[in-house]
Amino acid sequence: MIVDTYNRVHDYLRISLTDRCNLRCFYCMPEESYDFAPMKHLMQAGEVESIARSFVDLGVNKIRLTGGEPMVRSDFGEIILRLAKLPVSLHITTNAILLDRYFDVLKEARIDTLNISLDTLSREKFIRLTRRDKFDVTIQNIRSSLKQGFRIKINMVVMRDFNEDELLDFVEWTKNEDLEVRFIEFMPFEGNKWTSNQVFSLEEILSTISGRYEVQAVAGSLHDTAKHYQIAGHKGSFSIISTMSAPFCDGCNRLRLTADGKMKNCLFSKDESDLLGALRKGLPVEPLIQQNILTKAAKLGGQFHSNFNELKQETLENRSMISIGG
Ligand code: SAM
Ligand code: SF4
């Protein structure tokens, strides 16, 4: 088992496959020139499988593939099918741009739920946010994946003065469509120009939605990052991921592996363990995993607390989101 000093058992691994992406979302990727990791520094398909196996041997039973955009890797299909052989539930987070190429592979790997990022329903805003003109293909692929029978969760990062005015439009979408919209509080990472006043908090999101709809809270479980809500008569539902205003660290069971094979025990942890370096030297990675987990802080990588109003992004020691893996 992978257990930290607060007795939290860790059985969920999020693997970033690449720091490359076909979008340039300003909240994720530094605006100034960003140096992508050279391909030879990234885990190769067999190395992803091998390191994942070590985690599974230590008790991991859920794996999520993320990035960067995981589907930009030419060996994405191979990696999915290799990991599908492990005794884990397999998940993916994607921007959906290349999704239609992989419907068959995803089905073969028995992936039935897709987390898809979409922060605005406006084409013009999408282009401003992502610095790419890919709105139509994103929407088209979300529609196709619903038709293909996948369960869809939409990730929407809510930012004050950018898209908080669209909350009700996203909720309205769940009226006739059986999907879950997950509203995510904006988080600070290297180079994303985060400021505390841009965070549109759990409380503000709920009060905006409750102004229009009768909202019912749905009971969750210990490891949930999202707080779930239902509106009577809606086929779908919504949830809120309140990392900044109401963190959920007490029930944390999550571990991360960056695309260059470094283990992080928290999205905000400073320390990393080089599992890929060890693997390439023929050394076992399990001892490094066990050493790493003992350094896990109680909350938020030990770098800040839920009174985020005082926080300055520049004081955090971390990578950019695109190089950690969301
Ligand atoms: N490319 C894929 C995608 O966009 O879904 C996977 C990687 S992305 C880094 C994973 C998730 O992190 C996305 O839902 C994205 O919206 C979220 N994310 C990125 N930067 C964020 C930030 N600063 N605050 C909150 N969520 C963020
Ligand atoms: Fe790419 Fe996803 Fe980051 Fe946007 S959020 S830049 S789609 S990795």
mmCIF file with all atom_site columns, N, CA and C in Angstrom, residues 2 9-15 55 59-65 89 91-93 115 182 223 225 252-256 326:
data_model
loop_
_atom_site.group_PDB
_atom_site.id
_atom_site.type_symbol
_atom_site.label_atom_id
_atom_site.label_alt_id
_atom_site.label_comp_id
_atom_site.label_asym_id
_atom_site.label_entity_id
_atom_site.label_seq_id
_atom_site.pdbx_PDB_ins_code
_atom_site.Cartn_x
_atom_site.Cartn_y
_atom_site.Cartn_z
_atom_site.occupancy
_atom_site.B_iso_or_equiv
_atom_site.pdbx_formal_charge
_atom_site.auth_seq_id
_atom_site.auth_comp_id
_atom_site.auth_asym_id
_atom_site.auth_atom_id
_atom_site.pdbx_PDB_model_num
ATOM 1  N N  . ILE A 1 2   ? 0.300   2.332  -0.528  1.00 0.00 ? 2   ILE A N  1
ATOM 2  C CA . ILE A 1 2   ? 1.031   3.597  -0.530  1.00 0.00 ? 2   ILE A CA 1
ATOM 3  C C  . ILE A 1 2   ? 0.302   4.507  0.470   1.00 0.00 ? 2   ILE A C  1
ATOM 4  N N  . VAL A 1 9   ? -4.521  6.478  2.318   1.00 0.00 ? 9   VAL A N  1
ATOM 5  C CA . VAL A 1 9   ? -4.114  5.423  1.376   1.00 0.00 ? 9   VAL A CA 1
ATOM 6  C C  . VAL A 1 9   ? -4.258  5.980  -0.045  1.00 0.00 ? 9   VAL A C  1
ATOM 7  N N  . HIS A 1 10  ? -3.216  5.805  -0.852  1.00 0.00 ? 10  HIS A N  1
ATOM 8  C CA . HIS A 1 10  ? -3.205  6.370  -2.209  1.00 0.00 ? 10  HIS A CA 1
ATOM 9  C C  . HIS A 1 10  ? -3.365  5.263  -3.247  1.00 0.00 ? 10  HIS A C  1
ATOM 10 N N  . ASP A 1 11  ? -4.519  5.286  -3.951  1.00 0.00 ? 11  ASP A N  1
ATOM 11 C CA . ASP A 1 11  ? -4.769  4.219  -4.929  1.00 0.00 ? 11  ASP A CA 1
ATOM 12 C C  . ASP A 1 11  ? -5.167  4.764  -6.298  1.00 0.00 ? 11  ASP A C  1
ATOM 13 N N  . TYR A 1 12  ? -4.918  6.050  -6.527  1.00 0.00 ? 12  TYR A N  1
ATOM 14 C CA . TYR A 1 12  ? -5.336  6.708  -7.773  1.00 0.00 ? 12  TYR A CA 1
ATOM 15 C C  . TYR A 1 12  ? -4.127  7.443  -8.353  1.00 0.00 ? 12  TYR A C  1
ATOM 16 N N  . LEU A 1 13  ? -3.736  7.061  -9.559  1.00 0.00 ? 13  LEU A N  1
ATOM 17 C CA . LEU A 1 13  ? -2.557  7.658  -10.212 1.00 0.00 ? 13  LEU A CA 1
ATOM 18 C C  . LEU A 1 13  ? -2.972  8.415  -11.466 1.00 0.00 ? 13  LEU A C  1
ATOM 19 N N  . ARG A 1 14  ? -2.527  9.659  -11.567 1.00 0.00 ? 14  ARG A N  1
ATOM 20 C CA . ARG A 1 14  ? -2.791  10.453 -12.773 1.00 0.00 ? 14  ARG A CA 1
ATOM 21 C C  . ARG A 1 14  ? -1.476  10.544 -13.553 1.00 0.00 ? 14  ARG A C  1
ATOM 22 N N  . ILE A 1 15  ? -1.496  10.030 -14.763 1.00 0.00 ? 15  ILE A N  1
ATOM 23 C CA . ILE A 1 15  ? -0.270  9.989  -15.572 1.00 0.00 ? 15  ILE A CA 1
ATOM 24 C C  . ILE A 1 15  ? -0.362  11.013 -16.695 1.00 0.00 ? 15  ILE A C  1
ATOM 25 N N  . PHE A 1 55  ? 3.175   0.961  -9.597  1.00 0.00 ? 55  PHE A N  1
ATOM 26 C CA . PHE A 1 55  ? 2.146   1.582  -8.752  1.00 0.00 ? 55  PHE A CA 1
ATOM 27 C C  . PHE A 1 55  ? 1.012   0.592  -8.477  1.00 0.00 ? 55  PHE A C  1
ATOM 28 N N  . GLY A 1 59  ? -0.834  -1.116 -4.983  1.00 0.00 ? 59  GLY A N  1
ATOM 29 C CA . GLY A 1 59  ? -2.237  -0.890 -4.580  1.00 0.00 ? 59  GLY A CA 1
ATOM 30 C C  . GLY A 1 59  ? -3.028  0.093  -5.417  1.00 0.00 ? 59  GLY A C  1
ATOM 31 N N  . VAL A 1 60  ? -2.413  0.702  -6.433  1.00 0.00 ? 60  VAL A N  1
ATOM 32 C CA . VAL A 1 60  ? -3.190  1.632  -7.272  1.00 0.00 ? 60  VAL A CA 1
ATOM 33 C C  . VAL A 1 60  ? -4.229  0.856  -8.086  1.00 0.00 ? 60  VAL A C  1
ATOM 34 N N  . ASN A 1 61  ? -5.487  1.342  -8.077  1.00 0.00 ? 61  ASN A N  1
ATOM 35 C CA . ASN A 1 61  ? -6.534  0.641  -8.825  1.00 0.00 ? 61  ASN A CA 1
ATOM 36 C C  . ASN A 1 61  ? -7.277  1.550  -9.796  1.00 0.00 ? 61  ASN A C  1
ATOM 37 N N  . LYS A 1 62  ? -6.812  2.798  -9.888  1.00 0.00 ? 62  LYS A N  1
ATOM 38 C CA . LYS A 1 62  ? -7.438  3.728  -10.835 1.00 0.00 ? 62  LYS A CA 1
ATOM 39 C C  . LYS A 1 62  ? -6.335  4.566  -11.475 1.00 0.00 ? 62  LYS A C  1
ATOM 40 N N  . ILE A 1 63  ? -6.378  4.680  -12.807 1.00 0.00 ? 63  ILE A N  1
ATOM 41 C CA . ILE A 1 63  ? -5.381  5.485  -13.526 1.00 0.00 ? 63  ILE A CA 1
ATOM 42 C C  . ILE A 1 63  ? -6.098  6.442  -14.463 1.00 0.00 ? 63  ILE A C  1
ATOM 43 N N  . ARG A 1 64  ? -5.679  7.708  -14.454 1.00 0.00 ? 64  ARG A N  1
ATOM 44 C CA . ARG A 1 64  ? -6.200  8.675  -15.418 1.00 0.00 ? 64  ARG A CA 1
ATOM 45 C C  . ARG A 1 64  ? -5.053  9.167  -16.293 1.00 0.00 ? 64  ARG A C  1
ATOM 46 N N  . LEU A 1 65  ? -5.273  9.195  -17.598 1.00 0.00 ? 65  LEU A N  1
ATOM 47 C CA . LEU A 1 65  ? -4.267  9.731  -18.522 1.00 0.00 ? 65  LEU A CA 1
ATOM 48 C C  . LEU A 1 65  ? -4.624  11.180 -18.831 1.00 0.00 ? 65  LEU A C  1
ATOM 49 N N  . SER A 1 89  ? -9.240  0.706  -13.126 1.00 0.00 ? 89  SER A N  1
ATOM 50 C CA . SER A 1 89  ? -10.203 1.420  -13.969 1.00 0.00 ? 89  SER A CA 1
ATOM 51 C C  . SER A 1 89  ? -9.426  2.555  -14.630 1.00 0.00 ? 89  SER A C  1
ATOM 52 N N  . HIS A 1 91  ? -9.093  5.971  -17.097 1.00 0.00 ? 91  HIS A N  1
ATOM 53 C CA . HIS A 1 91  ? -9.858  7.184  -17.413 1.00 0.00 ? 91  HIS A CA 1
ATOM 54 C C  . HIS A 1 91  ? -8.988  8.123  -18.233 1.00 0.00 ? 91  HIS A C  1
ATOM 55 N N  . ILE A 1 92  ? -9.638  9.125  -18.820 1.00 0.00 ? 92  ILE A N  1
ATOM 56 C CA . ILE A 1 92  ? -8.870  10.059 -19.632 1.00 0.00 ? 92  ILE A CA 1
ATOM 57 C C  . ILE A 1 92  ? -9.453  11.466 -19.536 1.00 0.00 ? 92  ILE A C  1
ATOM 58 N N  . THR A 1 93  ? -8.575  12.462 -19.558 1.00 0.00 ? 93  THR A N  1
ATOM 59 C CA . THR A 1 93  ? -9.007  13.861 -19.646 1.00 0.00 ? 93  THR A CA 1
ATOM 60 C C  . THR A 1 93  ? -8.443  14.418 -20.948 1.00 0.00 ? 93  THR A C  1
ATOM 61 N N  . ASN A 1 115 ? -13.615 12.774 -19.588 1.00 0.00 ? 115 ASN A N  1
ATOM 62 C CA . ASN A 1 115 ? -13.616 14.137 -19.044 1.00 0.00 ? 115 ASN A CA 1
ATOM 63 C C  . ASN A 1 115 ? -13.103 15.059 -20.148 1.00 0.00 ? 115 ASN A C  1
ATOM 64 N N  . ARG A 1 182 ? -18.597 20.109 -14.672 1.00 0.00 ? 182 ARG A N  1
ATOM 65 C CA . ARG A 1 182 ? -17.799 20.311 -13.453 1.00 0.00 ? 182 ARG A CA 1
ATOM 66 C C  . ARG A 1 182 ? -17.186 21.702 -13.501 1.00 0.00 ? 182 ARG A C  1
ATOM 67 N N  . HIS A 1 223 ? -13.247 10.331 -1.232  1.00 0.00 ? 223 HIS A N  1
ATOM 68 C CA . HIS A 1 223 ? -12.191 10.741 -2.157  1.00 0.00 ? 223 HIS A CA 1
ATOM 69 C C  . HIS A 1 223 ? -12.653 11.748 -3.212  1.00 0.00 ? 223 HIS A C  1
ATOM 70 N N  . THR A 1 225 ? -13.285 14.833 -5.390  1.00 0.00 ? 225 THR A N  1
ATOM 71 C CA . THR A 1 225 ? -12.758 16.192 -5.496  1.00 0.00 ? 225 THR A CA 1
ATOM 72 C C  . THR A 1 225 ? -13.901 17.149 -5.804  1.00 0.00 ? 225 THR A C  1
ATOM 73 N N  . CYS A 1 252 ? -7.602  12.856 0.367   1.00 0.00 ? 252 CYS A N  1
ATOM 74 C CA . CYS A 1 252 ? -6.836  12.731 -0.879  1.00 0.00 ? 252 CYS A CA 1
ATOM 75 C C  . CYS A 1 252 ? -6.246  11.328 -1.060  1.00 0.00 ? 252 CYS A C  1
ATOM 76 N N  . ASN A 1 253 ? -6.460  10.754 -2.237  1.00 0.00 ? 253 ASN A N  1
ATOM 77 C CA . ASN A 1 253 ? -5.881  9.437  -2.565  1.00 0.00 ? 253 ASN A CA 1
ATOM 78 C C  . ASN A 1 253 ? -5.082  9.515  -3.872  1.00 0.00 ? 253 ASN A C  1
ATOM 79 N N  . ARG A 1 254 ? -4.691  10.738 -4.273  1.00 0.00 ? 254 ARG A N  1
ATOM 80 C CA . ARG A 1 254 ? -4.146  10.937 -5.617  1.00 0.00 ? 254 ARG A CA 1
ATOM 81 C C  . ARG A 1 254 ? -2.617  11.105 -5.641  1.00 0.00 ? 254 ARG A C  1
ATOM 82 N N  . LEU A 1 255 ? -2.043  10.505 -6.673  1.00 0.00 ? 255 LEU A N  1
ATOM 83 C CA . LEU A 1 255 ? -0.612  10.602 -6.953  1.00 0.00 ? 255 LEU A CA 1
ATOM 84 C C  . LEU A 1 255 ? -0.480  11.049 -8.400  1.00 0.00 ? 255 LEU A C  1
ATOM 85 N N  . ARG A 1 256 ? 0.666   11.647 -8.729  1.00 0.00 ? 256 ARG A N  1
ATOM 86 C CA . ARG A 1 256 ? 0.856   12.102 -10.102 1.00 0.00 ? 256 ARG A CA 1
ATOM 87 C C  . ARG A 1 256 ? 2.203   11.663 -10.655 1.00 0.00 ? 256 ARG A C  1
ATOM 88 N N  . GLY A 1 326 ? -2.803  17.838 -15.712 1.00 0.00 ? 326 GLY A N  1
ATOM 89 C CA . GLY A 1 326 ? -3.971  18.277 -14.921 1.00 0.00 ? 326 GLY A CA 1
ATOM 90 C C  . GLY A 1 326 ? -4.754  17.139 -14.332 1.00 0.00 ? 326 GLY A C  1
#
